[in-house]
Structure formats: C-alpha cells, structure tokens
Coordinates of C-alpha atoms in Angstrom, one line a residue:
M225 CA 117.7 53.7 -44.0
V226 CA 114.7 53.4 -46.4
R227 CA 112.3 56.3 -46.7
I228 CA 108.6 55.5 -46.5
F229 CA 106.2 57.3 -48.9
D230 CA 102.7 56.6 -47.7
T231 CA 99.9 56.8 -50.3
T232 CA 97.0 55.7 -48.1
L233 CA 95.3 59.0 -48.7
R234 CA 95.6 58.9 -52.5
D235 CA 96.1 55.4 -53.9
G236 CA 94.5 53.9 -50.8
E237 CA 91.4 56.1 -51.1
Q238 CA 91.0 54.9 -54.6
T239 CA 89.8 51.6 -53.2
P240 CA 86.3 51.1 -54.6
G241 CA 83.6 52.5 -52.3
V242 CA 86.0 54.6 -50.2
S243 CA 85.6 58.4 -50.0
L244 CA 87.0 60.5 -47.1
T245 CA 85.9 63.9 -45.8
P246 CA 88.6 66.5 -45.3
N247 CA 88.5 66.0 -41.5
E248 CA 88.8 62.2 -41.9
K249 CA 91.8 62.7 -44.2
L250 CA 93.4 65.0 -41.6
E251 CA 92.8 62.5 -38.8
I252 CA 94.6 59.8 -40.9
A253 CA 97.4 62.2 -41.8
L254 CA 98.1 63.0 -38.2
K255 CA 98.3 59.3 -37.4
L256 CA 100.7 58.8 -40.3
D257 CA 102.9 61.6 -39.0
E258 CA 102.9 60.1 -35.5
L259 CA 103.8 56.8 -37.1
G260 CA 107.0 58.3 -38.6
V261 CA 106.1 58.3 -42.3
D262 CA 108.6 60.3 -44.3
I263 CA 106.3 61.5 -47.1
I264 CA 102.5 61.6 -47.1
E265 CA 100.8 61.7 -50.4
A266 CA 97.7 63.7 -49.2
G267 CA 95.7 63.3 -52.4
S268 CA 95.4 64.7 -55.9
A269 CA 94.8 68.4 -55.8
I270 CA 93.1 68.5 -59.3
T271 CA 90.4 66.0 -58.2
S272 CA 87.9 68.3 -56.5
K273 CA 87.4 71.3 -54.3
G274 CA 86.9 69.0 -51.3
E275 CA 90.2 67.3 -52.1
R276 CA 92.0 70.6 -52.1
E277 CA 90.4 71.6 -48.8
A278 CA 91.6 68.3 -47.3
I279 CA 95.2 68.8 -48.6
K280 CA 95.2 72.4 -47.3
L281 CA 94.0 71.2 -43.9
I282 CA 97.0 68.8 -43.8
T283 CA 99.6 71.2 -45.0
S284 CA 98.4 73.8 -42.4
Q285 CA 99.4 71.4 -39.5
N286 CA 103.2 71.8 -40.0
L287 CA 103.7 68.1 -39.8
N288 CA 107.2 66.5 -39.7
A289 CA 106.4 64.5 -42.9
E290 CA 106.8 66.0 -46.4
I291 CA 103.4 66.6 -47.8
C292 CA 102.9 65.6 -51.5
S293 CA 100.2 65.8 -54.2
F294 CA 99.7 63.5 -57.1
V295 CA 99.9 65.4 -60.4
R296 CA 99.8 64.6 -64.1
A297 CA 102.3 66.2 -66.5
L298 CA 100.1 69.2 -66.8
P299 CA 100.7 72.8 -65.6
V300 CA 97.1 73.0 -64.3
D301 CA 97.6 70.0 -62.0
I302 CA 100.8 71.6 -60.6
D303 CA 99.0 74.9 -60.1
Y304 CA 96.3 73.3 -58.0
A305 CA 99.0 71.5 -56.0
L306 CA 100.8 74.9 -55.4
E307 CA 97.5 76.4 -54.2
C308 CA 97.4 73.7 -51.5
N309 CA 100.9 74.6 -50.2
V310 CA 102.4 71.1 -50.6
D311 CA 106.1 70.4 -50.3
S312 CA 106.3 68.1 -53.3
V313 CA 104.5 66.6 -56.3
H314 CA 104.3 63.0 -57.4
L315 CA 104.5 63.7 -61.1
V316 CA 103.2 60.6 -62.9
V317 CA 103.8 59.9 -66.6
P318 CA 102.6 56.8 -68.4
T319 CA 105.7 55.1 -70.1
S320 CA 104.5 51.7 -71.5
E321 CA 103.6 51.3 -75.1
I322 CA 100.1 50.3 -74.2
H323 CA 99.5 53.4 -72.0
M324 CA 101.1 55.8 -74.5
K325 CA 99.3 54.4 -77.5
Y326 CA 95.8 53.9 -76.0
K327 CA 95.6 56.1 -73.0
L328 CA 97.7 59.2 -73.9
R329 CA 97.6 58.7 -77.7
K330 CA 101.1 60.2 -77.8
T331 CA 104.4 59.0 -79.2
K332 CA 107.4 58.3 -76.9
E333 CA 108.9 61.6 -77.9
E334 CA 105.8 63.6 -77.1
T335 CA 105.4 61.8 -73.7
L336 CA 109.1 62.6 -72.8
E337 CA 108.7 66.2 -73.8
S338 CA 105.5 66.8 -71.7
A339 CA 107.2 65.0 -68.7
L340 CA 110.2 67.2 -68.9
K341 CA 108.3 70.4 -69.4
A342 CA 106.1 69.6 -66.3
T343 CA 109.2 68.8 -64.3
E344 CA 110.8 72.1 -65.2
Y345 CA 107.6 74.0 -64.4
A346 CA 107.3 72.3 -61.0
K347 CA 110.9 73.0 -60.1
E348 CA 110.6 76.7 -61.2
H349 CA 107.8 77.0 -58.6
G350 CA 110.0 75.6 -55.8
L351 CA 108.5 72.1 -55.5
I352 CA 110.3 68.8 -54.7
V353 CA 109.6 66.5 -57.7
E354 CA 109.3 62.8 -57.6
L355 CA 109.2 61.8 -61.3
S356 CA 107.2 58.7 -61.6
A357 CA 106.8 56.2 -64.5
E358 CA 103.4 54.7 -64.7
D359 CA 103.3 51.1 -65.8
A360 CA 107.1 51.2 -65.7
T361 CA 107.4 47.4 -65.3
R362 CA 105.9 46.9 -68.8
S363 CA 108.1 49.7 -70.3
D364 CA 111.3 49.8 -72.2
V365 CA 114.1 50.1 -69.6
S366 CA 116.3 52.3 -71.8
F367 CA 113.3 54.7 -72.1
L368 CA 113.0 54.8 -68.3
I369 CA 116.7 55.6 -67.9
E370 CA 116.4 58.4 -70.4
L371 CA 113.3 59.9 -68.8
F372 CA 114.8 59.8 -65.3
N373 CA 118.2 61.2 -66.2
K374 CA 116.8 64.0 -68.3
G375 CA 114.4 64.7 -65.5
A376 CA 117.3 64.8 -63.1
E377 CA 119.1 67.3 -65.3
L378 CA 116.1 69.6 -64.9
G379 CA 116.1 69.2 -61.1
A380 CA 113.9 66.2 -60.5
D381 CA 114.7 65.0 -56.9
R382 CA 113.6 61.4 -57.1
A383 CA 112.4 58.8 -59.6
C384 CA 109.7 56.3 -59.1
V385 CA 109.1 52.9 -60.8
C386 CA 105.4 51.9 -60.7
D387 CA 104.4 48.3 -61.1
T388 CA 100.9 49.5 -61.9
V389 CA 99.3 46.2 -62.7
G390 CA 101.4 44.1 -60.3
V391 CA 103.2 42.0 -62.9
L392 CA 106.7 42.0 -61.3
T393 CA 108.2 39.0 -59.7
P394 CA 110.8 39.2 -56.9
E395 CA 113.6 38.1 -59.3
R396 CA 112.6 40.7 -62.0
S397 CA 112.2 43.4 -59.3
F398 CA 115.7 42.9 -58.0
E399 CA 117.2 43.0 -61.5
L400 CA 115.2 46.0 -62.7
F401 CA 116.0 48.2 -59.7
K402 CA 119.6 47.2 -59.7
T403 CA 119.9 48.3 -63.4
L404 CA 118.1 51.5 -62.7
S405 CA 119.9 52.4 -59.6
E406 CA 123.2 51.9 -61.4
N407 CA 122.2 54.0 -64.4
V408 CA 120.1 56.8 -62.9
S409 CA 121.6 59.7 -61.1
I410 CA 118.8 60.3 -58.5
P411 CA 117.3 58.0 -55.8
I412 CA 114.8 55.4 -57.1
S413 CA 111.6 54.5 -55.3
A414 CA 109.3 51.5 -55.8
H415 CA 105.5 51.6 -56.1
C416 CA 104.1 48.1 -56.2
H417 CA 100.6 46.7 -56.6
N418 CA 99.3 43.4 -55.3
D419 CA 97.4 41.8 -58.2
F420 CA 99.3 38.5 -57.9
G421 CA 99.9 38.8 -54.1
M422 CA 103.5 39.7 -54.5
A423 CA 103.6 43.4 -53.7
T424 CA 105.4 43.0 -50.4
A425 CA 108.0 40.6 -51.8
N426 CA 108.5 42.8 -54.9
T427 CA 109.0 45.9 -52.8
I428 CA 111.6 44.2 -50.6
S429 CA 113.4 42.9 -53.7
A430 CA 113.4 46.4 -55.1
I431 CA 115.0 47.7 -52.0
R432 CA 117.6 45.0 -52.1
G433 CA 118.2 45.9 -55.7
G434 CA 118.9 49.6 -54.8
A435 CA 115.6 51.4 -54.3
Q436 CA 116.0 53.9 -51.5
E437 CA 112.3 54.6 -51.0
C438 CA 109.0 52.7 -51.2
H439 CA 105.4 53.6 -51.7
L440 CA 103.1 51.8 -49.2
T441 CA 99.5 51.9 -47.9
V442 CA 98.3 51.1 -44.4
N443 CA 96.6 47.6 -44.4
G444 CA 97.7 47.2 -48.1
I445 CA 94.5 49.0 -49.3
G446 CA 94.3 50.4 -52.9
E447 CA 92.8 49.8 -56.3
R448 CA 91.9 46.2 -57.2
A449 CA 94.0 43.9 -55.0
G450 CA 95.7 46.9 -53.3
N451 CA 99.2 48.3 -52.8
S452 CA 102.2 47.1 -50.9
S453 CA 101.3 46.9 -47.2
L454 CA 103.1 49.3 -45.0
E455 CA 103.1 47.1 -41.9
E456 CA 104.3 44.0 -43.8
V457 CA 107.1 45.8 -45.7
V458 CA 108.4 47.7 -42.6
M459 CA 108.4 44.7 -40.3
A460 CA 110.0 42.5 -42.9
L461 CA 112.7 45.1 -43.5
H462 CA 113.3 45.6 -39.7
T463 CA 113.1 42.0 -38.7
L464 CA 114.3 39.8 -41.6
Y465 CA 116.7 42.1 -43.4
N466 CA 118.0 44.4 -40.6
I467 CA 117.1 47.4 -42.8
K468 CA 115.7 50.3 -40.8
T469 CA 113.1 53.0 -41.4
N470 CA 111.8 55.9 -39.4
I471 CA 108.5 54.0 -38.6
K472 CA 107.6 53.7 -34.9
T473 CA 106.5 50.1 -35.2
E474 CA 104.6 50.0 -31.9
K475 CA 102.0 52.4 -33.5
L476 CA 101.3 50.1 -36.4
Y477 CA 98.2 48.4 -35.0
E478 CA 96.6 51.6 -33.8
T479 CA 97.2 53.3 -37.2
S480 CA 95.7 50.3 -38.9
R481 CA 92.5 50.5 -36.9
V482 CA 92.1 54.3 -37.5
V483 CA 92.4 53.7 -41.2
S484 CA 90.0 50.7 -41.1
R485 CA 87.4 52.7 -39.1
L486 CA 87.5 55.8 -41.2
M487 CA 87.6 54.0 -44.6
K488 CA 85.0 51.4 -43.4
L489 CA 87.3 48.6 -44.6
P490 CA 87.5 45.8 -42.0
V491 CA 91.0 44.3 -41.5
P492 CA 90.9 40.6 -42.3
P493 CA 91.6 38.6 -39.1
N494 CA 94.5 36.7 -40.8
K495 CA 96.1 39.9 -42.0
A496 CA 99.8 39.8 -41.3
I497 CA 101.1 41.9 -38.4
V498 CA 97.9 43.9 -37.6
G499 CA 95.2 41.2 -38.0
D500 CA 93.4 40.1 -34.9
N501 CA 94.6 36.5 -35.5
A502 CA 98.2 37.6 -36.3
F503 CA 99.2 36.6 -32.7
A504 CA 96.3 34.3 -31.9
H505 CA 96.7 30.7 -30.9
E506 CA 94.2 27.9 -30.4
A507 CA 95.9 24.5 -31.0
G508 CA 97.0 22.9 -27.8
I509 CA 100.5 22.1 -28.9
H510 CA 101.0 25.8 -29.9
V511 CA 99.7 27.1 -26.6
D512 CA 101.9 24.6 -24.7
G513 CA 105.0 26.0 -26.6
L514 CA 104.0 29.6 -25.9
V515 CA 103.7 28.9 -22.2
K516 CA 107.3 27.7 -22.2
N517 CA 108.7 30.3 -24.5
T518 CA 106.7 32.7 -26.7
Q519 CA 109.3 32.6 -29.5
T520 CA 108.3 29.0 -30.2
Y521 CA 105.3 30.2 -32.2
E522 CA 105.8 34.0 -32.6
P523 CA 108.5 35.5 -34.9
I524 CA 108.1 38.9 -33.2
S525 CA 106.4 40.0 -30.0
P526 CA 102.9 41.4 -30.6
E527 CA 103.8 44.5 -28.4
A528 CA 106.5 45.4 -31.0
V529 CA 103.7 46.4 -33.4
G530 CA 101.1 47.5 -30.8
N531 CA 99.1 44.3 -31.2
R532 CA 98.6 41.7 -28.5
R533 CA 98.7 37.9 -28.0
R534 CA 95.3 36.2 -28.0
I535 CA 94.7 32.7 -26.7
I536 CA 91.7 31.4 -28.6
L537 CA 89.6 28.7 -26.9
G538 CA 87.8 26.2 -29.1
K539 CA 87.6 22.5 -30.0
H540 CA 91.4 22.4 -30.5
S541 CA 92.2 23.8 -27.1
G542 CA 93.5 21.7 -24.2
K543 CA 93.2 22.2 -20.5
A544 CA 96.7 23.8 -20.4
A545 CA 95.4 26.5 -22.7
L546 CA 92.4 27.3 -20.5
K547 CA 94.7 27.4 -17.4
Y548 CA 97.0 29.8 -19.2
K549 CA 94.1 31.9 -20.4
L550 CA 92.6 32.2 -16.9
K551 CA 96.1 33.2 -15.5
L552 CA 96.4 35.9 -18.1
M553 CA 92.9 37.2 -17.2
G554 CA 93.6 37.0 -13.5
I555 CA 90.6 34.6 -12.9
S556 CA 90.7 31.7 -10.4
L557 CA 88.3 28.8 -10.4
T558 CA 87.7 25.8 -8.2
N559 CA 88.5 22.4 -9.8
E560 CA 84.8 21.7 -10.3
E561 CA 84.2 25.1 -11.9
F562 CA 87.2 24.6 -14.1
E563 CA 85.9 21.3 -15.4
K564 CA 82.4 22.7 -16.1
V565 CA 83.9 25.7 -18.0
Y566 CA 86.2 23.4 -20.0
D567 CA 83.2 21.2 -21.0
K568 CA 81.2 24.1 -22.1
I569 CA 84.1 25.4 -24.3
K570 CA 84.5 22.0 -25.9
N571 CA 80.8 21.7 -26.6
L572 CA 80.6 25.1 -28.2
G573 CA 83.8 24.3 -30.1
D574 CA 82.2 21.3 -31.6
L575 CA 79.3 23.5 -32.8
G576 CA 81.9 25.6 -34.8
K577 CA 82.2 28.4 -32.3
Y578 CA 85.4 29.9 -30.9
I579 CA 85.4 31.5 -27.5
S580 CA 86.3 35.1 -27.2
D581 CA 87.4 36.7 -23.9
I582 CA 83.9 38.1 -23.5
D583 CA 82.3 34.7 -24.2
L584 CA 84.6 33.1 -21.6
K585 CA 83.6 35.6 -18.9
T586 CA 80.0 34.9 -19.7
I587 CA 80.5 31.1 -19.4
I588 CA 82.4 31.6 -16.1
N589 CA 79.5 33.8 -14.7
E590 CA 77.0 31.1 -15.8
V591 CA 79.0 28.4 -14.1
K592 CA 79.3 30.4 -10.9
G593 CA 75.6 31.3 -11.1
E594 CA 76.4 35.0 -11.2
I595 CA 74.0 37.3 -13.1
I596 CA 75.6 39.8 -15.5
K597 CA 73.9 43.2 -14.8
K598 CA 73.5 45.5 -17.7
K599 CA 75.2 48.8 -17.0
I600 CA 73.6 50.9 -19.8
L601 CA 69.8 50.5 -20.5
L602 CA 67.8 51.7 -23.5
D603 CA 65.1 53.9 -22.1
E604 CA 63.6 55.5 -25.2
L605 CA 64.1 55.4 -28.9
T606 CA 62.4 57.6 -31.5
V607 CA 63.1 57.4 -35.2
V608 CA 61.7 59.6 -37.9
S609 CA 62.0 58.8 -41.6
G610 CA 60.2 59.5 -44.8
N611 CA 60.4 60.3 -48.5
K612 CA 61.5 63.9 -48.1
I613 CA 62.9 63.6 -44.5
T614 CA 66.5 62.8 -43.7
P615 CA 66.3 59.9 -41.2
V616 CA 66.9 61.1 -37.7
A617 CA 66.9 59.2 -34.4
S618 CA 66.6 60.4 -30.8
I619 CA 67.7 58.1 -28.0
R620 CA 67.8 58.1 -24.2
L621 CA 70.1 55.8 -22.3
D622 CA 70.1 55.2 -18.5
F623 CA 73.1 54.1 -16.4
A624 CA 72.1 51.2 -14.2
D625 CA 75.4 51.5 -12.3
E626 CA 75.0 52.4 -8.6
C627 CA 78.0 54.7 -8.8
R628 CA 76.6 56.6 -11.8
K629 CA 73.0 57.9 -11.9
E630 CA 72.5 59.9 -15.1
Q631 CA 70.8 59.8 -18.5
L632 CA 72.4 60.3 -21.9
I633 CA 70.2 61.9 -24.5
E634 CA 71.4 62.3 -28.1
T635 CA 70.0 62.9 -31.6
A636 CA 71.7 61.8 -34.8
F637 CA 71.1 61.6 -38.6
G638 CA 71.8 58.7 -40.9
V639 CA 71.5 57.4 -44.4
G640 CA 68.6 55.3 -43.1
P641 CA 66.6 54.8 -39.9
V642 CA 68.9 52.0 -38.6
D643 CA 72.0 54.0 -39.4
A644 CA 70.5 57.0 -37.6
A645 CA 69.6 55.0 -34.5
I646 CA 73.1 53.4 -34.2
N647 CA 74.7 56.8 -34.8
A648 CA 72.7 58.2 -31.9
I649 CA 73.9 55.4 -29.6
R650 CA 77.5 55.9 -30.5
K651 CA 77.2 59.7 -30.1
A652 CA 75.6 59.3 -26.7
L653 CA 78.4 57.0 -25.5
S654 CA 81.3 58.9 -27.1
G655 CA 83.9 59.4 -24.3
V656 CA 82.0 56.9 -22.1
A657 CA 82.4 53.7 -24.1
D658 CA 83.9 54.4 -27.5
I659 CA 82.6 51.5 -29.6
T660 CA 83.3 50.7 -33.3
L661 CA 80.7 48.9 -35.4
E662 CA 82.9 46.5 -37.5
D663 CA 80.2 44.5 -39.2
Y664 CA 76.4 44.6 -39.7
R665 CA 74.4 41.9 -41.4
V666 CA 70.7 41.3 -41.7
K667 CA 68.6 38.4 -43.1
S668 CA 64.9 37.6 -43.3
I669 CA 63.6 34.6 -41.3
G670 CA 60.5 33.3 -43.0
G671 CA 58.3 35.0 -45.6
G672 CA 55.7 37.7 -45.8
T673 CA 55.7 41.3 -44.5
D674 CA 55.5 40.1 -40.9
A675 CA 58.7 37.9 -41.2
L676 CA 61.3 38.0 -38.5
V677 CA 64.6 39.6 -39.3
E678 CA 67.9 38.4 -37.8
V679 CA 70.5 41.1 -37.2
V680 CA 74.1 40.3 -36.5
V681 CA 76.5 43.0 -35.3
K682 CA 80.2 42.9 -34.6
L683 CA 81.5 45.5 -32.2
R684 CA 85.0 46.4 -31.1
R685 CA 86.3 48.3 -28.1
G686 CA 90.1 48.4 -28.3
H687 CA 91.3 44.8 -28.8
E688 CA 88.0 43.3 -27.6
V689 CA 85.5 42.1 -30.2
V690 CA 82.0 40.8 -29.7
E691 CA 79.4 39.4 -32.1
V692 CA 75.7 39.6 -31.1
K693 CA 72.5 38.3 -32.8
N694 CA 69.0 39.6 -32.3
S695 CA 65.8 38.5 -34.0
Q696 CA 62.6 40.5 -34.1
G697 CA 59.9 41.7 -36.5
D698 CA 61.2 45.3 -36.4
I699 CA 64.6 45.7 -38.0
I700 CA 65.3 49.0 -36.2
R701 CA 64.5 47.5 -32.7
A702 CA 66.5 44.3 -33.5
S703 CA 69.5 46.4 -34.6
V704 CA 69.4 48.7 -31.6
E705 CA 69.0 45.9 -29.1
A706 CA 71.8 43.9 -30.6
V707 CA 74.1 46.9 -30.4
M708 CA 73.1 47.6 -26.8
E709 CA 73.7 44.0 -25.8
G710 CA 77.1 44.1 -27.4
I711 CA 78.0 47.4 -25.7
N712 CA 77.0 46.0 -22.3
L713 CA 79.2 42.9 -22.9
L714 CA 82.1 45.0 -24.0
I715 CA 82.0 47.3 -20.9

C-alpha cells in the first residue's frame, strides 16, 4: 500500500497566476479527503494571514487525512504551523551544493545543524515530521543518508527526496530510491517535478525502488511544468503494477474538475485519465472495435475514474459510429433523416469541426424541422462601471418554460463589466443550471471605435461542453448573449 501525500494546495497553488481564498482551499481539501488522500499539505503557514486562516479552516473539519504545513528549518515557521493546529510539517531543507552555496549561503555542516535543530523543535511540540531534502536529486547521496538517519534519531517520521527541477530519469530514480530505502531507517517518499515530462514515470520508478509514499497534485499542476499527476500515478499503480492506494478512483474526474474550476486552470482535452478526450473516439475503425468490445481501444473503463466514454463525430466517422451514438443517446431516425444527419456531419467535419452531443441534437432538430425553444430568456441587463466604481451588474431572467413561470433577479460584482454581467447570470442560475465558464476569448473584427467584436465562450455543465460565438459592436452584450445561448443549449 502506497501512501498519497497531496500537495495541490501548496505546490499546486504555486502555479503562476493561481491564488485561492480560504473557502476555496477548504472546498478542495474536502474533495481531497473524500477522494481518500492520506496526507493533505494545506499550505505554508508562514506565507500570510490568509494562508493561516485557510489552514485553520481545514484543520477545524476533523478530516480523515493528516493535515500538513510546509515549513523551512526555522522555529518561526514551525510556530506558525502549530498555531494552525496541523498534524504534521513538511520540513524542507536544501541539500544540493548549488542551493546551499547560492541560496542558503551555508556550508553542509551548517545546513545539517539547522535541519536537525528544526526537527528536534518540531518533535518537542508534538508534530509528525516529514524531513525533506530539496534538490535532492542533484545532491550527494551520502549526505542525504546522513541527514535522514540523524533526523530519524531525533524522531523524524518520514524522509522525502525532492526532484526539484525534474532531472531524474526512471532508471536513476529506481536506483536512488533503492539505495536510500536500504540505508535509511525511516520510510522514504518521492516528490517529483515534470520539467522533462517524466514525473509520473519517475514517481512509479521511485515506488518500485522502495519509496512508500509519493507527493502528487491533482491534474499535475504546480510550478513550471508541474508536479507528478495524482490521477496518472494512482491509476498506473492500480492498473499496471497492481500496487494499491487508498484513493477512491471513481472520484478522480469530479475532483479534477473542482480543482480546475477553483484554480481557473482548464484541463487539457488530451490529459490522461481525466481529460475530456481520454475516453473519446472518432475514427471509424476504433468505434467499430468499441461496439464489439470496449477493451479493444480502452485500457480501463471510463467509469472506473468517474469519466465517461465519448463518441466524437467528425470527418473520420463512419455510419456505424453515428448509429452507435444515436443508440447511446436513445434517438431514433428514419433512413432518410439518418442520411441527412450523416451528410451534415461529414460536411461540418470537412470544415474542421467536430460534432458534440449538443451539436448533434441541433442538427437532428434541423433535419426534423423542429424549432429549439429557449427556456431561459434575458429580460433586462444593467451594468455600472467607472473609474472609482467597482463594476456591478444587475440581471433579470425569465423562464419561457410552460411548467415554470418565474423571474430570476440577481446582482453581482466583477473585475470588469463583462465579468460582473457573467457573474450575475451564474448567480441567478445557481441551483437551477450550474454552468462553468471554461474559456472566454474576444477579438476585434475590423478597425475603428465602432468595430465589431467576436466573443467566443466555452461552457460546461457536467460532462457536456458547448462553444458559442457572438459578434456585436457592444462587448458586454455580445458576451452575455453568447453565454445565454450556451446555457440554453446545455439545458
């Protein structure tokens, strides 16, 4: 059994441009605990007052996971961690020559002394200590063994090897962790970065070499190219190596999307395990194989990770794919309607477009001559903005559904007028149609102050995604109408 140390809320939050509020951190921590993570690194208590508030919020929940704070080898860092009531500290000490000489400006002896004093101080105050060597993979191995064993003598519970700049290879990783696990008296954990795209492979090799714990982030987020991806490592261990963890794998997709939404970091479609294309198929020969046996082109079932199979229709699709897709969606067509729908799909495919479920439904309605009625209408929009005014938008939406006669009125603030307007829409529809804005792009069409602007929005509701364009002279109106069209398509 391999223990999972999740650092999404610390190393993951260090992704450039990401900053979470205490409540957002709590929401992610709750999801990580549901997922079955063993240790949650909730942040670095020394960072700020807001960071300490977030860590305290998390420790107050009595979660199953061990709650940890990152600390340097300084008593002040440990004191702030204690103030937050954490269970453990991730005590990080630079150990490479380049880090000690240029970053710490300390000798090897001075570095060792400060690390041991900090370990002793943390243990005296009742903390679990994970003694971590920063830039360990560019450090002298004998120094790592000395540091970890002397730390263990003072009560350190675990030792961590950090591949801080991602220079390990799978072969070196196996040998390094084998050497350390054979010569260090406490469990070893692996913390790998993805600078050369080998973080997952290096982490698995570390475990094969003797590591009993690994540091991971959801979606592989983190500084520079990111950290080892939790979903990739866990599923590779479970499926390819028959090595178990406490992770509830069916919750991986849902957790991935919560982190993506709160950190505003879209998950690439081709992301392993949790990407929208991870179980998507377009080529006719692949779909034909899936119809006969899903294992022909899927190494694991999408349901095992909370994802789902998607049959993508486009220029590579055959009629068998369309028939299979219609069967999955519970839609029946006459032979004539089927041929017309198929021709439209091929024509759109030749134009470089793939057909989503929503696009397919729209095409079918067009072929059948059925009009799609909008269920939610924009009745009124007011936006106020200025030099000394925080942008605020008020919106009124009407239900056009015969079964539901009501108005939704909401007001919201934003960093700009467009943001305020879209926030007001989402606030009004919260609980009615929870929609996530995954992407927003705008470009000018033409020149001059009266130029048209084209707004493109990408919206998600659960597994369904829709992309809508709208062009107008008014960027606020174009944005709002694109969002409203997307919402109506999704519901």
